[in-house]
Amino acid sequence: MHARYWRSAAAVLLLASTAACVGSGTPKVQSTPNASSSTALPLSPKPIAGLQLPVEDYMPSPLEIYEENSAWVAVITACLKRYGITNSTPTPVFHGPKTLLELRYGTSDADWASSYGYWMPGDDKPAPSAPSPHPDEAKLMTGAVRTYAGKTVPTGGCVQEARASISGDPDISAARYNQIINVTGQLTSKTFQFARKEPTVKRAEEAWSACMKVEGYSFPSDVFAASDSLRLPAQRPAPAKDSNEVAIATADAHCVQKSGVIQTWFAAEAKLQKKAISQEPALWATLRRSCRVREVNVSEILRNLKTEKPE
């Protein structure tokens, strides 16, 4: 449950891109909490339950990003195999979180924090190993050669084959594919930062810092400061329940809820996203349709190529 997970979500896109959209009809309208009364909210084991940002109707969850990346690698692996070459790109390993909001506004699950601190399932798994690239792998990936081992190489290579298989468009260009990927990511990044500058959100983070001080910890008004201060490695075993990490994470989760950071930040960000989406309805309608197509294609690829999906 560390800030590095949601912050690095965009980096997961380097293999493929978005995978599936949340929902299949009209975007869900979620109630927006009153920021002025958020500090009086009772503590809850799952404070993000029922909350959904507007952009989530047009983009994948972290788990869905993992699934598309797995499909992307599976298609390329199968493509290279036709020419007797082993793909040097390993299948990605999922580390969580499973939803966009799970760690977006800091550590919030008090039950998890009291047992595992900032640890996430998969942190104890080593990075997947991969063979050294075959000398001709790059040529087949990009389609730099028209034939190989007596077989025709698809135009654009194995990368284009993966791009077309996932998007459902055999002629989709890299530029168009990347444009579809980047729109939602850019919006989520921008609204996160802009919402954080709102006076109500600043006050909530200040309240978090004051709460942590009462708990015996001194941190600046930055809801990620506690987890960041531990400088946790990406690969490690789960911490002991009596560890310093678990103690800090438990206080952190308590103060995130008590300060109203989640409700306040969510309300500010949802407002910004609704406005942005309403200004370009045609674009966002296209993104939703693209999401649905990719969702179906990714599931089919993973099923046909027998790629394991995470629990």
Short mmCIF file of C-alpha atoms in Angstrom, two decimals:
data_model
loop_
_atom_site.label_atom_id
_atom_site.label_comp_id
_atom_site.label_asym_id
_atom_site.label_seq_id
_atom_site.Cartn_x
_atom_site.Cartn_y
_atom_site.Cartn_z
CA MET A 1 0.00 0.00 0.00
CA HIS A 2 2.68 2.39 -1.01
CA ALA A 3 2.38 5.55 -3.06
CA ARG A 4 4.71 4.10 -5.68
CA TYR A 5 1.98 1.78 -6.97
CA TRP A 6 -0.57 4.22 -8.32
CA ARG A 7 2.15 6.73 -9.23
CA SER A 8 3.79 4.13 -11.44
CA ALA A 9 0.54 3.02 -13.07
CA ALA A 10 1.35 4.96 -16.24
CA ALA A 11 4.70 3.21 -16.49
CA VAL A 12 2.90 -0.12 -16.81
CA LEU A 13 1.60 1.12 -20.16
CA LEU A 14 5.01 0.83 -21.78
CA LEU A 15 4.21 -2.65 -23.13
CA ALA A 16 0.67 -2.19 -24.31
CA SER A 17 -1.73 0.47 -23.14
CA THR A 18 -5.23 0.61 -21.79
CA ALA A 19 -7.09 -2.67 -21.56
CA ALA A 20 -10.75 -2.27 -20.73
CA CYS A 21 -13.21 0.34 -19.68
CA VAL A 22 -15.20 0.23 -16.49
CA GLY A 23 -18.88 -0.07 -17.27
CA SER A 24 -20.53 -0.45 -20.62
CA GLY A 25 -23.24 2.16 -20.74
CA THR A 26 -23.83 5.69 -19.57
CA PRO A 27 -21.07 6.77 -17.16
CA LYS A 28 -21.99 6.14 -13.55
CA VAL A 29 -22.82 9.23 -11.53
CA GLN A 30 -21.39 9.04 -8.06
CA SER A 31 -22.41 11.22 -5.19
CA THR A 32 -19.87 13.85 -4.31
CA PRO A 33 -19.13 14.10 -0.59
CA ASN A 34 -19.33 17.49 1.05
CA ALA A 35 -15.72 18.46 1.64
CA SER A 36 -16.60 20.81 4.47
CA SER A 37 -18.01 17.95 6.55
CA SER A 38 -15.47 15.27 5.59
CA THR A 39 -13.48 15.51 8.81
CA ALA A 40 -16.53 14.34 10.76
CA LEU A 41 -16.90 11.12 8.76
CA PRO A 42 -16.72 7.89 10.79
CA LEU A 43 -13.80 5.57 10.18
CA SER A 44 -14.50 2.81 7.67
CA PRO A 45 -12.54 -0.33 6.69
CA LYS A 46 -13.10 0.53 3.00
CA PRO A 47 -13.48 4.32 2.67
CA ILE A 48 -13.23 4.28 -1.14
CA ALA A 49 -16.15 1.87 -1.55
CA GLY A 50 -18.77 3.33 -3.90
CA LEU A 51 -16.50 6.07 -5.22
CA GLN A 52 -15.70 6.22 -8.94
CA LEU A 53 -14.04 9.04 -10.81
CA PRO A 54 -15.71 10.06 -14.11
CA VAL A 55 -12.64 9.10 -16.12
CA GLU A 56 -12.90 5.49 -14.95
CA ASP A 57 -15.65 4.88 -17.51
CA TYR A 58 -13.06 5.43 -20.25
CA MET A 59 -9.90 3.82 -18.90
CA PRO A 60 -8.60 0.58 -17.42
CA SER A 61 -8.00 -0.26 -13.81
CA PRO A 62 -4.43 -1.20 -12.88
CA LEU A 63 -5.49 -4.85 -13.00
CA GLU A 64 -6.87 -4.40 -16.52
CA ILE A 65 -3.67 -2.68 -17.61
CA TYR A 66 -1.79 -5.74 -16.41
CA GLU A 67 -4.12 -7.98 -18.41
CA GLU A 68 -3.56 -6.04 -21.62
CA ASN A 69 0.17 -6.04 -21.10
CA SER A 70 -0.03 -9.82 -20.66
CA ALA A 71 -2.05 -10.09 -23.88
CA TRP A 72 0.45 -7.84 -25.67
CA VAL A 73 3.38 -10.05 -24.65
CA ALA A 74 1.42 -13.20 -25.49
CA VAL A 75 0.69 -12.05 -29.05
CA ILE A 76 4.30 -11.03 -29.66
CA THR A 77 5.57 -14.29 -28.16
CA ALA A 78 3.33 -16.30 -30.48
CA CYS A 79 4.36 -14.17 -33.45
CA LEU A 80 8.09 -14.63 -32.82
CA LYS A 81 7.61 -18.33 -32.20
CA ARG A 82 6.41 -18.76 -35.79
CA TYR A 83 9.94 -17.84 -36.85
CA GLY A 84 11.70 -19.99 -34.25
CA ILE A 85 12.59 -17.10 -31.93
CA THR A 86 11.92 -16.90 -28.19
CA ASN A 87 10.54 -13.57 -27.02
CA SER A 88 12.97 -11.81 -24.67
CA THR A 89 10.19 -9.72 -23.06
CA PRO A 90 8.90 -11.51 -19.94
CA THR A 91 5.23 -11.67 -19.05
CA PRO A 92 4.58 -8.85 -16.53
CA VAL A 93 3.97 -9.57 -12.85
CA PHE A 94 1.02 -7.94 -11.14
CA HIS A 95 1.71 -6.07 -7.90
CA GLY A 96 -1.53 -4.13 -7.43
CA PRO A 97 -3.45 -2.09 -6.61
CA LYS A 98 -6.48 -3.48 -8.44
CA THR A 99 -8.39 -0.19 -8.74
CA LEU A 100 -7.49 3.39 -9.55
CA LEU A 101 -8.66 4.75 -6.19
CA GLU A 102 -7.22 2.05 -3.94
CA LEU A 103 -4.06 4.04 -3.18
CA ARG A 104 -4.70 7.26 -5.10
CA TYR A 105 -5.23 9.48 -2.07
CA GLY A 106 -2.96 7.70 0.35
CA THR A 107 -3.20 4.63 2.54
CA SER A 108 -6.81 4.05 3.51
CA ASP A 109 -7.41 0.38 4.35
CA ALA A 110 -6.85 0.28 8.11
CA ASP A 111 -7.33 -3.49 8.35
CA TRP A 112 -4.69 -4.17 5.71
CA ALA A 113 -2.28 -1.62 7.16
CA SER A 114 -2.48 -3.17 10.63
CA SER A 115 -1.50 -6.56 9.18
CA TYR A 116 0.79 -5.78 6.24
CA GLY A 117 1.84 -2.14 6.46
CA TYR A 118 2.51 -0.82 2.96
CA TRP A 119 3.22 -4.27 1.55
CA MET A 120 1.28 -5.58 -1.47
CA PRO A 121 0.83 -9.14 -2.76
CA GLY A 122 3.55 -9.80 -5.30
CA ASP A 123 6.20 -7.71 -3.54
CA ASP A 124 7.86 -10.97 -2.50
CA LYS A 125 8.08 -12.25 -6.07
CA PRO A 126 11.32 -11.75 -8.00
CA ALA A 127 11.26 -9.95 -11.32
CA PRO A 128 10.66 -12.41 -14.17
CA SER A 129 13.75 -13.57 -15.98
CA ALA A 130 14.07 -13.52 -19.73
CA PRO A 131 16.55 -14.80 -22.30
CA SER A 132 18.91 -12.51 -24.10
CA PRO A 133 17.35 -11.08 -27.28
CA HIS A 134 17.91 -13.08 -30.44
CA PRO A 135 20.02 -11.09 -32.95
CA ASP A 136 17.06 -10.95 -35.35
CA GLU A 137 14.32 -10.27 -32.80
CA ALA A 138 14.24 -6.51 -33.43
CA LYS A 139 13.81 -7.03 -37.16
CA LEU A 140 10.76 -9.20 -36.62
CA MET A 141 9.33 -6.93 -33.95
CA THR A 142 9.36 -3.90 -36.25
CA GLY A 143 8.87 -5.64 -39.60
CA ALA A 144 12.22 -4.48 -40.93
CA VAL A 145 12.33 -7.66 -43.04
CA ARG A 146 9.56 -8.91 -45.33
CA THR A 147 10.35 -12.62 -44.97
CA TYR A 148 12.18 -14.70 -42.38
CA ALA A 149 12.85 -18.45 -42.22
CA GLY A 150 10.87 -18.83 -45.41
CA LYS A 151 7.76 -17.17 -43.96
CA THR A 152 6.19 -13.78 -44.61
CA VAL A 153 6.59 -11.21 -41.82
CA PRO A 154 3.47 -9.09 -41.16
CA THR A 155 3.68 -5.43 -42.16
CA GLY A 156 4.84 -3.55 -39.10
CA GLY A 157 6.16 -6.73 -37.54
CA CYS A 158 5.02 -8.51 -34.40
CA VAL A 159 4.43 -5.21 -32.60
CA GLN A 160 1.86 -4.19 -35.20
CA GLU A 161 0.29 -7.64 -34.97
CA ALA A 162 -0.18 -7.14 -31.24
CA ARG A 163 -1.46 -3.60 -31.74
CA ALA A 164 -4.00 -4.75 -34.32
CA SER A 165 -5.07 -7.82 -32.32
CA ILE A 166 -5.82 -5.79 -29.20
CA SER A 167 -7.39 -2.75 -30.87
CA GLY A 168 -9.39 -4.74 -33.41
CA ASP A 169 -8.16 -2.42 -36.17
CA PRO A 170 -5.66 -4.08 -38.55
CA ASP A 171 -4.61 -0.72 -39.96
CA ILE A 172 -4.24 1.23 -36.72
CA SER A 173 -1.09 3.31 -36.63
CA ALA A 174 1.29 3.56 -33.71
CA ALA A 175 0.48 7.27 -33.44
CA ARG A 176 -3.27 6.64 -33.23
CA TYR A 177 -2.82 3.81 -30.77
CA ASN A 178 -0.65 5.96 -28.52
CA GLN A 179 -3.11 8.84 -28.75
CA ILE A 180 -5.89 6.59 -27.45
CA ILE A 181 -3.61 5.45 -24.64
CA ASN A 182 -2.45 8.88 -23.57
CA VAL A 183 -5.71 10.84 -23.32
CA THR A 184 -7.01 9.22 -20.15
CA GLY A 185 -3.58 9.02 -18.56
CA GLN A 186 -2.91 12.68 -19.16
CA LEU A 187 -6.27 13.69 -17.71
CA THR A 188 -5.88 11.59 -14.57
CA SER A 189 -2.42 13.01 -13.97
CA LYS A 190 -3.53 16.60 -14.54
CA THR A 191 -6.67 16.46 -12.41
CA PHE A 192 -4.82 14.72 -9.59
CA GLN A 193 -2.27 17.53 -9.40
CA PHE A 194 -4.72 20.38 -9.96
CA ALA A 195 -7.16 19.05 -7.36
CA ARG A 196 -4.34 18.79 -4.85
CA LYS A 197 -3.81 22.54 -5.11
CA GLU A 198 -7.40 23.26 -4.01
CA PRO A 199 -7.58 24.95 -0.57
CA THR A 200 -9.89 22.22 0.76
CA VAL A 201 -7.43 19.49 -0.20
CA LYS A 202 -4.49 21.41 1.24
CA ARG A 203 -6.36 21.77 4.53
CA ALA A 204 -7.13 18.05 4.53
CA GLU A 205 -3.45 17.18 4.07
CA GLU A 206 -2.57 19.61 6.86
CA ALA A 207 -5.12 17.84 9.05
CA TRP A 208 -3.48 14.52 8.16
CA SER A 209 -0.07 15.87 9.22
CA ALA A 210 -1.52 17.16 12.52
CA CYS A 211 -3.17 13.79 13.15
CA MET A 212 0.11 11.95 12.53
CA LYS A 213 1.82 14.25 15.01
CA VAL A 214 -0.73 13.24 17.65
CA GLU A 215 0.10 9.63 16.79
CA GLY A 216 3.77 10.37 17.46
CA TYR A 217 5.06 10.96 13.93
CA SER A 218 6.26 14.20 12.38
CA PHE A 219 5.58 14.51 8.66
CA PRO A 220 4.94 17.47 6.33
CA SER A 221 1.49 18.09 4.85
CA ASP A 222 1.92 15.38 2.23
CA VAL A 223 -0.30 12.34 2.59
CA PHE A 224 2.38 10.15 0.95
CA ALA A 225 5.18 11.35 3.25
CA ALA A 226 4.87 8.51 5.75
CA SER A 227 5.17 5.69 3.22
CA ASP A 228 7.80 7.52 1.19
CA SER A 229 9.94 8.07 4.29
CA LEU A 230 10.50 4.32 4.66
CA ARG A 231 12.14 4.05 1.23
CA LEU A 232 10.68 0.58 0.75
CA PRO A 233 12.23 -1.64 -1.94
CA ALA A 234 10.05 -2.96 -4.71
CA GLN A 235 10.85 -6.57 -3.86
CA ARG A 236 10.60 -7.66 -0.22
CA PRO A 237 8.76 -10.04 2.10
CA ALA A 238 5.72 -8.96 4.09
CA PRO A 239 6.71 -7.06 7.25
CA ALA A 240 6.17 -8.48 10.74
CA LYS A 241 3.02 -7.27 12.49
CA ASP A 242 5.11 -5.65 15.24
CA SER A 243 7.35 -3.80 12.76
CA ASN A 244 7.83 -0.06 12.54
CA GLU A 245 6.31 -0.13 9.04
CA VAL A 246 3.04 -1.65 10.27
CA ALA A 247 2.86 0.84 13.14
CA ILE A 248 3.36 3.82 10.82
CA ALA A 249 0.97 2.46 8.18
CA THR A 250 -1.75 1.85 10.78
CA ALA A 251 -1.47 5.43 12.05
CA ASP A 252 -1.33 6.65 8.44
CA ALA A 253 -4.56 4.88 7.44
CA HIS A 254 -6.31 6.17 10.56
CA CYS A 255 -5.26 9.75 9.85
CA VAL A 256 -6.12 9.58 6.15
CA GLN A 257 -9.67 8.76 7.12
CA LYS A 258 -9.89 11.12 10.10
CA SER A 259 -8.64 14.08 8.06
CA GLY A 260 -11.11 13.51 5.22
CA VAL A 261 -8.36 13.47 2.59
CA ILE A 262 -10.08 10.88 0.42
CA GLN A 263 -13.50 12.51 0.29
CA THR A 264 -12.10 16.00 -0.19
CA TRP A 265 -9.57 15.10 -2.89
CA PHE A 266 -12.06 12.89 -4.70
CA ALA A 267 -14.70 15.64 -4.76
CA ALA A 268 -12.25 18.17 -6.19
CA GLU A 269 -10.88 15.79 -8.80
CA ALA A 270 -14.29 14.49 -9.89
CA LYS A 271 -15.43 18.06 -10.56
CA LEU A 272 -12.41 18.76 -12.77
CA GLN A 273 -12.84 15.54 -14.72
CA LYS A 274 -16.55 16.06 -15.36
CA LYS A 275 -15.81 19.48 -16.81
CA ALA A 276 -13.00 18.23 -19.05
CA ILE A 277 -15.01 15.31 -20.39
CA SER A 278 -18.08 17.46 -21.07
CA GLN A 279 -15.99 19.77 -23.25
CA GLU A 280 -15.10 17.01 -25.77
CA PRO A 281 -18.01 14.55 -25.81
CA ALA A 282 -17.17 13.06 -29.21
CA LEU A 283 -13.62 12.25 -28.18
CA TRP A 284 -14.68 10.58 -24.96
CA ALA A 285 -17.43 8.60 -26.69
CA THR A 286 -14.78 7.26 -29.06
CA LEU A 287 -12.56 6.34 -26.13
CA ARG A 288 -15.37 4.42 -24.46
CA ARG A 289 -16.09 2.44 -27.64
CA SER A 290 -12.41 1.66 -28.01
CA CYS A 291 -12.32 0.46 -24.42
CA ARG A 292 -15.14 -2.00 -25.03
CA VAL A 293 -13.47 -3.45 -28.12
CA ARG A 294 -10.15 -3.92 -26.35
CA GLU A 295 -11.85 -5.50 -23.35
CA VAL A 296 -13.31 -8.23 -25.55
CA ASN A 297 -10.12 -8.72 -27.54
CA VAL A 298 -7.86 -8.94 -24.50
CA SER A 299 -10.08 -11.58 -22.89
CA GLU A 300 -10.09 -13.61 -26.10
CA ILE A 301 -6.31 -13.37 -26.49
CA LEU A 302 -5.66 -14.45 -22.92
CA ARG A 303 -8.10 -17.35 -23.31
CA ASN A 304 -6.81 -18.54 -26.68
CA LEU A 305 -3.15 -18.26 -25.76
CA LYS A 306 -3.82 -19.70 -22.31
CA THR A 307 -2.23 -16.82 -20.46
CA GLU A 308 -2.86 -16.94 -16.72
CA LYS A 309 -4.93 -14.10 -15.25
CA PRO A 310 -4.33 -12.85 -11.68
CA GLU A 311 -6.78 -13.57 -8.88
#
